[in-house]
Amino acid sequence: MTAPGDVLLVEDADVHVEFTRLAFESEGLADALAIARDGEEAMAIIADRADRPPRLILLDLKLPGMSGFDVLQAVRSHASEQVRRTPVVVLTTSRAPSDVRRAYDLNANSFLRKPLELPEYFELIGAVRAWWLERVELP
Amino acid sequence: MRRPSSLAIAVFLGLAAVTAIAAVFLARQVDRREDQLLDERARAVVQAIDRRIETYTEKLFGVRGAFSASNELTHAEYEAFLGTQGVSRRYPGVLALGYADLVPDARRAAFIRGVDRDAQAAGLGYPEFVIRPNAQRPGSVAITYVHPLGPNRAAYGLDLMSEAARRTALGLARDQARPVATAPLRLVTETTDQEGLLVMLPRYEGADQSPAVGERLRRFRGAAFVAIRLPDLIRSAVPTGPGLDLEIYDVGAVGTVPSRLRAGDEAFDLRGGAQAPGSSGDRSRILDTEIAGRQWRIYYRADENLVGGGERATPWLIAILGIVVAMLATAAISFARSAQRRAVLIADQMTSDLQASQTELARSNEELERFAFLASHDLQQPLRTVNGFLQLLELRHGDELKGRAKEYVEYALRGTRQMSTLIDDLLTYSRAGRSERAPEPVSLDRAWDAAVEQLQAALEESGATVTRGDLPTVCADAGQMTQLFANLVGNGVKYRGDAPPEVRADARRVPDGWEIAVSDNGIGIDSSDHDRIFGMFRRLHGDDRFEGTGLGLALVKRIVENTGGRIGVESQVGEGSTFLITLPDDIAQPGPAREGEAVSAR
């Protein structure tokens, strides 16, 4: 059902990269996950795979260089319509209402807080992946 | 020193002016008093001189009387008459008292012989009688008797008609039948000539010494005279001092118009030229008086102050004292004013310092909040890293941990979870001071219900009963209101007593808004702790009994205050607690209408 690189994780924090990687691994989908450690790398990956863009982007907000909002803006204003339509799930530790509002204003599809506990984290990642890659119909 | 204030200057000038007026007034008084003294003294001098001369003149009447009674008064009798009277001792200034006879031109030689015989017979030491200076001059009035003889030997035989001053005076006396003084002249004495005058009283033939005018020349027989040494007279009559200047001018016979003093006028005790009297500050007086048919002008001047030094110094003393008082008053006022100014400056300084420190405090509070927010935010990431990898270690590699390693990992995880809660609370707290949305009408009913729902798991676990009355709608931040109630309900459940927890909210109208009472049946709070519970990290109980970060009530207070309200607590240990939250009217919206309660339409 998933192809390699279908899910792009944009995350600089080791622990969350590792959690997410393990979450995918635990479901036998390790290949599906592409990892960008900052915004520039994410945009480069998207550009590299113009023929087959990611089907889901998991986006951290606090990034070195381009912020998560910058990446979100770049994706939504991307030249490729397919890229522009990619579901973006903001995954962050921030609880600031202003961040929530801003993310939705920039057309994020979801705003989720990262759970502290590993089991909850696995569960959340699993649910998000299943929802956006298996349940939701997209154009 | 600071420039004196206008008030101080005004006071100084006022006091100085009063002082000056007082000093001038007193000085005038002193001057006036001095004038009076001067007048008195000058008058006294003139009176004394007048009296003396009058006394001497009266003496002449006695002498004349003696001659009239006994037409042939002998020298011996004359001497007997005057000798007992102690003329020179009792009448100071009197050089001689004598008598001059009109020498009958027809029997001139016989007259001379008769006088000489009589004088020699008296045995008083009279020299030979010779009419001088011109023995043959007709119409002589020669001195035939003189007392005392000693110093007046040279006058014996002197013809009074031989010299102008004497002749004039004698003529006047004879024609007017009264005593007349000569102008000042040189008295003829044995030793040196002396400054003085003669007063002469005419004697007429017969008993009537005041014959008709036409008879006077014919009946004139001689004159009694007194020779007065003026310096002696004045010395005895006037208590002269070193500072006294007395000048006596003979103006002329009575009837002469007194003119201005002339340097050439005859004067006694003259001291240089007369100065024009009457100028300001001049302590001189001029008095005119009549002395035996002559007009005298007496010039009197006090060189020294008549008024005592102390009295004279009084105005100056007062001036000095006044100036000193004025200066002291000015200094006192200046001091008071500058002290007041200093106080105002200090007060201003303190006010501005206070304002500055308030601004600074607000700024630093703001910075602290921003710092807390950012720090908390940034603390989260490393904490999550530690926490996350500890979890991975425990879950994925737990089997490989030996001995107490697994336990240690658990301790570490517990620490990271506590810290995570603390950071969350700090973030919430700092965000409560940075409300991100404008206040909007919030139904407190709904906020309360949302809070209860958030706490559902904990409430079920503790078997708590949470109820509420009707709550109003207020203007606030909905999320913060929920957080407020969640904290209060959570507190009530957390600090529970033995009984199952019960928490209830009620609202009532108060004059300035709404009062929301949130009561629980928990362990209560000692009244001495009521103020402390709302501070940050103020936990009254050790960590072993109750979990928490100590930020709950601080957050509650902050939210209430940011909403413009206030919070207090009513509680006793063991009696539960009631938190009273007052939200002001101007932001409070009317709650659901209730029976008997007016609802203001807003």
XYZ file of C-alpha atoms in Angstrom:
741
model
C 0.000 0.000 0.000
C 2.825 2.384 0.702
C 5.783 3.074 -1.400
C 9.185 4.199 -0.160
C 9.264 7.850 0.702
C 5.481 8.184 0.883
C 5.780 9.814 4.307
C 8.177 12.734 4.726
C 9.157 13.478 8.318
C 10.596 16.975 8.777
C 12.177 16.835 12.253
C 15.460 17.971 13.794
C 15.094 16.380 17.238
C 16.846 13.012 17.489
C 14.375 11.591 19.932
C 11.383 12.259 17.700
C 13.187 11.061 14.597
C 13.966 7.863 16.485
C 10.416 7.528 17.889
C 8.882 8.018 14.453
C 11.374 5.707 12.782
C 10.641 3.005 15.360
C 6.923 3.562 15.002
C 7.133 2.898 11.248
C 9.584 0.067 11.791
C 7.278 -1.555 14.278
C 4.666 -1.747 11.542
C 7.125 -3.035 9.017
C 6.974 0.184 7.017
C 10.469 1.458 7.638
C 10.970 2.136 3.922
C 7.921 4.357 3.649
C 9.547 7.022 5.826
C 11.826 9.659 4.372
C 13.517 11.906 6.894
C 14.552 15.544 6.451
C 16.457 17.118 9.372
C 15.558 20.651 8.394
C 13.309 22.674 6.103
C 15.823 23.096 3.313
C 16.425 19.369 3.148
C 12.670 18.779 3.070
C 12.218 21.112 0.118
C 15.170 19.465 -1.617
C 13.618 16.006 -1.180
C 10.310 17.274 -2.548
C 12.089 18.770 -5.498
C 14.061 15.556 -6.132
C 10.890 13.517 -6.212
C 8.848 15.755 -8.413
C 7.537 12.686 -10.273
C 6.362 11.054 -7.083
C 5.965 13.527 -4.196
C 5.347 12.394 -0.601
C 1.751 11.471 0.183
C 1.980 12.794 3.735
C 4.220 15.313 5.428
C 4.798 15.147 9.217
C 6.072 18.603 10.051
C 7.770 19.850 13.191
C 7.455 23.630 13.733
C 10.679 24.387 15.505
C 13.426 23.808 12.987
C 16.853 25.260 12.413
C 16.876 27.654 9.436
C 13.473 27.511 7.698
C 10.795 27.131 10.334
C 7.941 24.672 10.076
C 5.680 27.540 9.030
C 8.113 28.468 6.257
C 8.055 24.871 4.988
C 4.269 24.789 5.191
C 4.058 27.994 3.224
C 6.550 26.697 0.633
C 4.575 23.477 0.182
C 1.233 25.242 -0.155
C 2.652 27.634 -2.704
C 4.607 24.981 -4.539
C 4.639 24.981 -8.357
C 3.335 21.423 -8.452
C -0.343 21.130 -7.782
C 0.192 17.647 -6.403
C 2.698 18.980 -3.912
C 0.331 21.798 -2.972
C -2.357 19.202 -2.172
C -0.131 17.047 0.039
C -1.623 16.576 3.502
C 0.578 18.280 6.064
C 0.233 17.183 9.699
C 1.912 19.523 12.122
C 3.484 17.508 14.907
C 4.890 19.704 17.634
C 5.496 20.176 21.320
C 4.020 23.684 21.156
C 0.734 24.345 22.853
C 0.561 27.980 21.974
C -2.865 28.822 20.564
C -1.177 31.295 18.262
C 0.827 28.463 16.708
C -2.318 26.412 16.261
C -4.113 29.276 14.562
C -1.210 30.139 12.361
C -0.749 26.535 11.260
C -4.379 26.229 10.198
C -4.251 29.652 8.596
C -1.431 28.296 6.445
C -3.660 25.336 5.576
C -2.137 22.623 7.677
C -4.401 19.562 7.697
C -3.948 18.697 11.348
C -2.231 20.104 14.407
C -1.098 17.437 16.838
C 0.904 17.595 20.037
C 3.657 15.083 20.432
C 2.864 12.789 23.345
C 5.556 12.441 25.938
C 5.133 8.725 26.393
C 6.422 6.336 23.749
C 3.351 4.092 23.538
C 1.103 7.087 22.941
C 3.531 8.403 20.396
C 3.539 5.088 18.495
C -0.220 5.028 18.638
C -0.513 8.563 17.300
C 1.913 7.968 14.454
C 0.113 4.752 13.544
C -3.259 6.478 13.559
C -2.068 9.403 11.476
C -0.392 7.180 8.925
C -3.418 4.923 8.638
C -5.795 7.851 8.395
C -4.020 9.868 5.730
C -2.555 7.043 3.707
C -5.333 4.469 3.955
C -8.635 6.071 4.864
C -8.762 9.547 3.400
C -9.668 9.995 -0.227
C -7.631 12.647 -1.893
C -7.868 14.024 -5.397
C 24.008 78.814 48.857
C 20.876 78.847 46.877
C 19.525 82.218 45.765
C 17.222 83.498 48.518
C 13.570 83.266 47.658
C 11.468 86.312 46.915
C 9.612 85.802 50.188
C 12.905 85.875 52.091
C 13.935 89.010 50.231
C 10.561 90.614 50.942
C 10.804 89.777 54.625
C 14.331 91.081 54.767
C 13.388 94.321 53.038
C 10.281 94.685 55.194
C 12.149 94.195 58.439
C 14.992 96.384 57.246
C 12.509 99.122 56.329
C 10.778 98.878 59.708
C 14.165 98.976 61.376
C 15.258 101.964 59.325
C 12.037 103.807 60.137
C 12.417 103.001 63.819
C 16.065 104.038 63.785
C 15.366 107.269 61.927
C 12.451 108.002 64.232
C 14.594 107.399 67.284
C 17.446 109.389 65.802
C 15.007 112.240 65.241
C 13.825 111.893 68.771
C 17.398 112.076 69.952
C 17.996 115.084 67.736
C 14.826 116.717 68.988
C 15.810 116.020 72.514
C 19.198 117.443 71.812
C 17.613 120.517 70.315
C 15.510 120.921 73.408
C 18.532 120.473 75.615
C 20.417 122.969 73.538
C 17.585 125.481 73.780
C 17.330 124.947 77.491
C 21.015 125.340 78.026
C 21.323 128.380 75.835
C 18.379 129.965 77.612
C 19.898 129.006 80.937
C 23.153 130.643 79.940
C 21.422 133.840 78.919
C 19.311 133.823 82.041
C 22.344 133.282 84.217
C 24.150 136.186 82.596
C 21.052 138.369 82.789
C 20.562 137.514 86.409
C 24.157 138.262 87.312
C 24.181 141.567 85.581
C 20.848 142.415 87.114
C 22.166 141.539 90.552
C 25.182 143.751 90.047
C 23.050 146.487 88.670
C 20.855 146.334 91.720
C 23.987 146.690 93.733
C 24.438 150.006 92.006
C 21.163 151.237 93.406
C 22.522 150.563 96.875
C 25.672 152.472 96.110
C 23.732 155.340 94.628
C 21.392 155.291 97.585
C 24.309 155.623 99.966
C 25.575 158.638 98.071
C 22.164 160.244 97.834
C 21.509 159.872 101.534
C 24.790 161.326 102.587
C 25.828 163.975 100.156
C 29.322 163.904 101.452
C 30.047 160.163 101.716
C 33.554 159.724 102.917
C 35.935 157.127 101.542
C 35.923 155.479 104.905
C 32.149 155.289 104.957
C 32.087 153.993 101.415
C 34.587 151.343 102.240
C 32.671 150.440 105.355
C 29.511 150.183 103.271
C 31.001 147.853 100.708
C 33.811 146.207 102.594
C 31.587 143.881 104.525
C 29.843 142.725 101.403
C 32.793 140.750 100.046
C 32.231 142.061 96.558
C 34.764 140.036 94.653
C 33.941 136.867 96.547
C 30.185 137.102 96.453
C 29.898 138.695 93.021
C 32.089 136.751 90.675
C 33.263 138.694 87.719
C 32.875 142.004 89.486
C 36.157 143.801 89.253
C 35.135 146.965 90.958
C 32.229 148.713 92.450
C 32.682 152.401 92.514
C 31.383 155.855 92.166
C 32.282 158.640 89.802
C 31.555 162.290 90.494
C 30.672 164.956 88.020
C 33.570 167.283 88.433
C 32.319 170.866 88.775
C 34.256 172.828 86.239
C 34.004 176.009 88.334
C 35.587 174.681 91.458
C 37.646 171.949 89.952
C 40.759 172.375 92.079
C 38.748 172.507 95.299
C 36.944 169.360 94.285
C 40.184 167.531 93.669
C 41.618 168.689 96.933
C 38.478 167.692 98.809
C 38.490 164.190 97.348
C 42.182 163.750 97.946
C 41.886 164.897 101.538
C 39.015 162.615 102.235
C 40.742 159.655 100.589
C 43.917 160.189 102.504
C 41.933 160.592 105.680
C 40.373 157.208 105.192
C 43.832 155.727 105.373
C 42.928 153.077 102.919
C 45.987 153.626 100.740
C 44.339 155.738 98.023
C 46.982 157.398 95.856
C 46.919 161.036 95.106
C 43.703 161.938 93.332
C 44.378 162.978 89.778
C 41.738 163.184 87.057
C 42.933 161.205 84.126
C 43.787 161.110 81.356
C 43.246 164.851 80.890
C 43.110 166.707 84.126
C 41.855 169.925 82.572
C 39.098 168.527 80.392
C 35.770 170.076 81.275
C 32.719 168.078 82.173
C 34.675 165.220 83.617
C 32.999 162.447 85.514
C 35.913 161.076 87.483
C 36.058 157.927 89.559
C 36.367 159.032 93.124
C 35.562 155.837 94.935
C 36.456 152.333 94.002
C 36.256 149.054 95.807
C 38.341 147.098 96.157
C 41.109 149.545 95.674
C 44.003 147.115 95.151
C 43.641 146.035 91.563
C 41.714 149.163 90.666
C 44.236 151.701 91.703
C 44.721 152.667 88.079
C 41.050 153.435 87.716
C 41.092 155.938 90.517
C 40.620 159.333 89.015
C 39.662 157.981 85.595
C 37.443 160.351 83.681
C 34.534 158.313 82.375
C 33.802 160.985 79.809
C 37.272 160.684 78.340
C 36.611 157.573 76.315
C 33.889 156.882 73.746
C 32.381 153.662 75.062
C 32.151 154.940 78.610
C 30.995 158.356 77.546
C 28.231 156.947 75.338
C 26.944 154.643 78.035
C 27.131 157.296 80.714
C 25.329 159.784 78.486
C 22.562 157.302 77.874
C 22.314 156.470 81.558
C 22.170 160.142 82.479
C 19.578 160.953 79.819
C 17.423 157.929 80.506
C 17.881 157.806 84.255
C 18.555 154.143 84.317
C 21.458 151.693 84.421
C 23.235 151.374 81.141
C 26.088 149.127 80.210
C 28.984 150.103 78.054
C 29.980 148.255 74.961
C 32.711 145.781 75.671
C 35.870 147.523 76.533
C 39.234 147.231 78.161
C 38.945 147.668 81.874
C 41.581 149.828 83.376
C 43.366 147.902 86.111
C 46.674 147.997 87.948
C 47.949 144.944 86.117
C 46.758 144.118 82.666
C 43.800 145.503 80.915
C 40.881 143.203 81.197
C 38.018 142.574 78.861
C 34.834 143.705 80.402
C 32.196 146.326 80.665
C 30.844 148.921 82.993
C 27.283 149.301 84.061
C 26.543 152.771 85.251
C 23.653 154.148 87.209
C 23.266 157.931 87.239
C 22.810 159.952 90.393
C 20.900 163.161 90.332
C 20.808 165.979 92.789
C 18.010 165.736 95.297
C 15.932 162.851 96.461
C 14.248 162.202 93.130
C 16.508 159.884 91.220
C 14.124 159.813 88.269
C 13.735 163.444 87.353
C 11.874 164.690 84.359
C 13.729 164.339 81.102
C 14.498 168.040 80.921
C 15.926 168.068 84.450
C 18.291 165.154 84.042
C 21.267 166.923 82.550
C 21.077 169.781 84.970
C 20.696 167.673 88.077
C 23.207 164.996 87.046
C 25.886 164.669 89.723
C 27.627 161.394 89.091
C 27.203 157.648 88.583
C 27.598 154.499 90.523
C 29.309 151.905 88.418
C 30.271 148.337 88.455
C 33.136 146.981 86.405
C 32.554 143.461 85.286
C 35.129 141.139 83.926
C 33.113 139.273 81.337
C 35.186 136.107 81.171
C 34.901 135.693 84.906
C 31.238 136.508 84.866
C 30.563 133.982 82.116
C 32.698 131.353 83.748
C 30.805 131.717 86.979
C 27.399 131.954 85.353
C 27.762 129.190 82.778
C 29.024 125.761 83.603
C 31.360 125.653 80.647
C 32.818 122.420 79.465
C 35.364 121.541 76.878
C 32.625 121.046 74.289
C 30.915 124.333 74.843
C 31.391 127.386 72.738
C 29.896 130.617 73.941
C 30.258 133.867 72.132
C 28.682 137.075 73.207
C 28.279 139.890 70.803
C 27.368 143.348 71.788
C 25.044 144.475 69.053
C 24.604 147.988 70.259
C 22.476 150.203 72.409
C 18.852 149.239 72.764
C 16.952 150.339 69.716
C 19.775 149.406 67.405
C 18.474 146.983 64.824
C 20.297 143.706 65.312
C 21.998 142.886 62.102
C 23.873 139.865 61.131
C 26.916 139.096 63.099
C 29.926 140.814 61.819
C 33.434 139.685 62.399
C 34.256 143.160 63.508
C 31.688 143.182 66.260
C 32.956 143.187 69.730
C 32.739 139.789 71.216
C 33.673 138.033 74.341
C 35.208 134.626 74.440
C 35.200 134.808 70.729
C 36.369 131.835 68.897
C 37.231 132.802 65.415
C 34.541 133.918 63.045
C 30.959 133.070 63.770
C 29.496 130.413 61.643
C 26.082 130.696 60.164
C 23.819 128.993 62.623
C 20.706 126.986 62.000
C 22.056 124.553 59.476
C 20.915 120.985 59.883
C 22.670 119.073 62.599
C 24.066 122.336 63.890
C 24.071 122.379 67.612
C 24.186 126.122 67.976
C 21.734 128.715 69.154
C 21.596 132.454 68.912
C 19.673 134.359 71.499
C 19.208 138.069 71.797
C 18.973 139.600 75.178
C 19.040 143.038 76.696
C 21.721 143.770 79.206
C 21.420 147.075 80.958
C 20.288 148.981 77.958
C 22.374 147.116 75.479
C 21.494 144.388 73.096
C 23.552 141.315 73.258
C 23.506 138.485 70.926
C 24.629 135.280 72.478
C 25.948 132.595 70.275
C 25.902 129.265 71.970
C 27.215 126.094 70.478
C 27.597 122.614 71.936
C 30.528 120.926 70.287
C 29.823 117.740 72.120
C 26.696 115.684 72.196
C 24.338 116.903 74.806
C 22.491 113.629 74.714
C 24.302 110.808 76.419
C 26.310 108.358 74.360
C 23.994 105.498 75.273
C 20.892 107.358 74.270
C 22.523 108.576 71.091
C 23.653 105.075 70.234
C 20.164 103.644 70.678
C 19.003 104.256 67.097
C 22.166 102.659 65.794
C 21.793 99.787 68.192
C 18.227 99.325 67.030
C 19.299 99.543 63.414
C 21.987 96.943 63.942
C 19.689 94.702 65.942
C 16.962 95.123 63.349
C 19.313 94.228 60.524
C 20.541 91.226 62.481
C 16.950 90.138 63.139
C 16.086 90.713 59.483
C 19.075 88.666 58.403
C 18.204 85.907 60.828
C 14.595 85.919 59.667
C 15.736 85.888 56.052
C 18.143 83.081 56.752
C 15.440 81.159 58.599
C 12.978 81.670 55.764
C 15.581 80.802 53.173
C 16.450 77.725 55.141
C 12.810 76.747 55.564
C 12.120 77.434 51.893
C 15.136 75.524 50.710
C 14.323 72.723 53.131
C 10.835 72.663 51.724
C 12.224 72.799 48.209
C 14.600 70.005 49.075
C 11.721 68.007 50.512
C 9.681 68.605 47.363
C 12.683 67.671 45.245
C 13.231 64.545 47.277
C 9.537 63.716 47.072
C 9.598 64.316 43.307
C 12.729 62.248 43.051
C 11.130 59.485 45.084
C 7.987 59.646 42.986
C 9.913 59.463 39.760
C 12.133 56.758 41.242
C 9.016 54.879 42.215
C 7.532 55.362 38.773
C 10.791 54.312 37.212
C 11.002 51.270 39.420
C 7.372 50.460 38.685
C 8.061 50.744 34.991
C 11.202 48.743 35.495
C 9.277 46.189 37.507
C 6.598 45.926 34.838
C 9.282 45.611 32.211
C 11.201 43.028 34.165
C 7.972 41.162 34.915
C 7.265 41.142 31.229
C 10.786 39.970 30.488
C 10.503 37.353 33.170
C 7.320 36.073 31.595
C 8.895 36.025 28.165
C 11.917 34.364 29.629
C 9.782 31.800 31.447
C 7.873 31.123 28.281
C 10.916 30.760 26.074
C 12.932 28.911 28.668
C 10.112 26.478 29.279
C 9.685 26.027 25.579
C 13.360 25.400 25.035
C 13.645 23.239 28.108
C 11.063 20.934 26.674
C 13.169 19.697 23.847
C 16.187 18.431 25.794
C 13.832 17.047 28.397
C 11.946 15.151 25.737
C 15.236 13.850 24.386
C 16.250 12.501 27.786
C 12.784 11.208 28.500
C 12.376 9.663 25.083
C 15.649 7.815 25.067
C 15.092 6.650 28.627
C 11.813 5.195 27.486
C 13.483 3.533 24.512
C 16.113 2.157 26.846
C 13.461 0.766 29.139
C 11.112 -0.597 26.494
C 13.491 -1.837 23.868
C 16.458 -2.806 25.931
C 14.955 -3.471 29.343
C 16.014 -7.089 29.191
C 19.609 -6.113 28.811
C 19.625 -3.986 31.956
C 21.209 -5.772 34.862
C 20.932 -5.446 38.625
C 19.306 -2.154 39.712
C 19.847 -0.516 36.284
C 16.199 -0.890 35.420
C 15.248 0.806 38.706
C 17.564 3.727 37.982
C 16.023 4.201 34.589
C 12.626 4.357 36.283
C 13.810 7.007 38.734
C 15.228 9.012 35.861
C 11.961 8.731 33.966
C 9.958 9.860 37.005
C 12.190 12.893 37.252
C 11.715 13.816 33.628
C 7.932 13.445 33.938
C 7.826 15.747 36.963
C 9.934 18.226 35.170
C 7.716 18.026 32.135
C 4.662 18.819 34.283
C 6.508 21.736 35.838
C 7.416 23.129 32.439
C 3.829 22.735 31.250
C 2.580 24.596 34.328
C 5.138 27.357 33.871
C 4.124 27.726 30.256
C 0.500 27.914 31.255
C 1.261 30.415 33.967
C 3.311 32.691 31.776
C 0.806 32.436 28.987
C -1.978 33.452 31.394
C -0.283 36.849 31.596
C -0.131 37.062 27.826
C -3.678 36.575 26.845
C -3.633 36.014 23.156
C -7.184 36.843 22.348
C -9.478 39.712 23.107
C -11.964 39.047 25.916
C -15.268 37.790 24.661
C -18.459 36.751 26.384
C -17.804 33.439 28.022
C -20.458 31.308 29.597
C -19.037 30.262 32.936
C -21.517 27.379 32.959
C -19.844 26.025 29.878
C -16.332 26.774 31.108
C -17.061 24.945 34.364
C -18.499 21.961 32.544
C -15.478 21.817 30.257
C -13.161 21.870 33.254
C -15.078 19.059 34.912
C -14.916 17.064 31.723
C -11.136 17.558 31.513
C -10.791 16.184 34.996
C -13.253 13.336 34.443
C -10.747 10.518 34.946
C -9.355 11.963 38.208
C -12.853 12.740 39.484
C -14.081 9.247 38.853
C -11.008 7.805 40.444
C -11.509 9.822 43.639
C -15.279 9.399 43.705
C -15.735 13.156 43.790
C -19.067 14.918 43.457
C -18.898 18.157 41.456
C -22.001 20.348 41.205
C -22.821 23.920 40.300
C -25.543 26.522 40.498
C -26.304 28.857 37.602
C -23.207 30.758 36.599
C -23.182 34.061 34.684
C -21.667 34.905 31.371
C -18.629 37.160 31.685
C -16.268 38.856 29.325
C -13.061 36.840 29.451
C -10.820 34.322 27.751
C -12.772 31.040 27.535
C -9.702 28.822 27.758
C -8.459 30.637 30.815
C -11.836 30.384 32.542
C -11.801 26.629 31.965
C -8.276 26.471 33.285
C -9.303 28.518 36.315
C -12.111 26.132 37.228
C -10.025 23.068 36.427
C -7.391 24.210 38.860
C -9.906 24.955 41.607
C -11.787 21.694 41.138
C -8.495 19.809 40.865
C -7.330 21.425 44.076
C -10.505 20.490 45.902
C -10.071 16.897 44.867
C -6.345 16.787 45.442
C -6.420 18.229 48.946
C -9.245 16.010 50.050
C -10.118 14.966 53.544
C -11.273 11.502 54.507
C -14.741 11.949 53.045
C -15.311 11.680 49.293
C -14.494 15.049 47.733
C -17.307 17.465 47.006
C -16.822 20.620 44.951
C -19.533 23.150 44.162
C -19.720 26.455 42.334
C -22.309 29.179 42.939
C -22.672 32.763 41.724
C -24.292 35.823 43.285
C -24.684 39.465 42.400
C -22.401 41.822 44.311
C -22.342 45.621 43.959
C -19.406 45.611 41.599
C -20.056 42.484 39.612
C -20.361 38.787 40.177
C -18.992 36.711 42.960
C -18.301 33.085 42.096
C -17.836 30.861 45.145
C -16.069 27.548 44.611
C -16.279 25.448 47.778
C -14.824 22.093 48.637
C -14.874 19.844 51.666
C -11.109 19.301 51.644
C -8.532 19.636 54.391
C -8.864 23.422 54.533
C -6.212 26.058 54.886
C -5.006 27.659 58.100
C -5.888 31.354 58.190
C -2.207 32.277 58.575
C -1.587 30.699 55.174
C -4.380 32.446 53.314
C -2.086 35.036 51.801
C 0.667 32.625 50.908
C -1.311 30.096 48.941
C -1.573 32.327 45.877
C 2.193 32.776 45.543
C 4.251 30.819 43.005
C 5.706 27.532 44.212
C 4.039 28.008 47.585
C 3.221 24.520 48.592
C 2.056 24.110 52.112
C 2.542 20.386 52.131
C 5.510 18.160 51.475
C 5.737 16.352 48.185
C 5.062 13.054 49.901
C 1.418 13.796 50.498
C 0.368 15.815 47.469
C 1.808 15.917 43.979
C 2.023 19.183 42.158
C 4.252 22.023 41.198
C 2.854 24.744 43.474
C 1.696 26.802 40.521
C -2.001 25.967 40.576
C -3.341 28.772 42.770
C -0.771 31.270 41.462
C -2.160 30.554 38.007
C -5.732 30.926 39.296
C -4.922 34.303 40.837
C -3.182 35.432 37.687
C -6.074 34.521 35.483
C -8.556 36.287 37.782
C -6.452 39.409 37.932
C -5.890 39.468 34.180
C -9.655 39.345 33.841
C -9.883 42.423 36.099
C -11.192 40.567 39.129
C -9.917 39.512 42.520
C -9.774 36.313 44.489
C -9.828 35.487 48.179
C -10.321 32.429 50.297
C -12.423 31.563 53.310
C -11.181 28.488 55.028
C -10.459 26.769 58.309
C -8.338 23.710 58.808
C -10.621 20.670 58.543
C -13.585 22.742 57.407
C -13.011 22.828 53.677
C -12.256 25.911 51.574
C -14.290 28.427 49.669
C -12.553 30.435 46.977
C -14.375 33.675 46.256
C -13.774 35.086 42.810
C -15.151 38.537 42.064
C -15.331 39.500 38.425
C -16.079 43.176 37.879
C -19.384 44.373 36.554
C -18.014 46.256 33.612
C -16.793 43.108 32.034
C -19.345 40.765 33.529
C -22.320 39.771 31.446
C -25.607 38.942 33.057
C -26.009 35.308 33.739
C -29.112 33.269 33.126
C -32.123 35.038 34.464
C -33.113 33.851 37.849
C -36.236 34.264 39.870
C -36.518 37.612 41.601
C -33.335 38.904 40.121
C -33.175 41.796 37.773
C -31.161 41.218 34.692
C -29.474 44.241 33.284
C -29.652 44.291 29.543
C -26.208 44.787 28.143
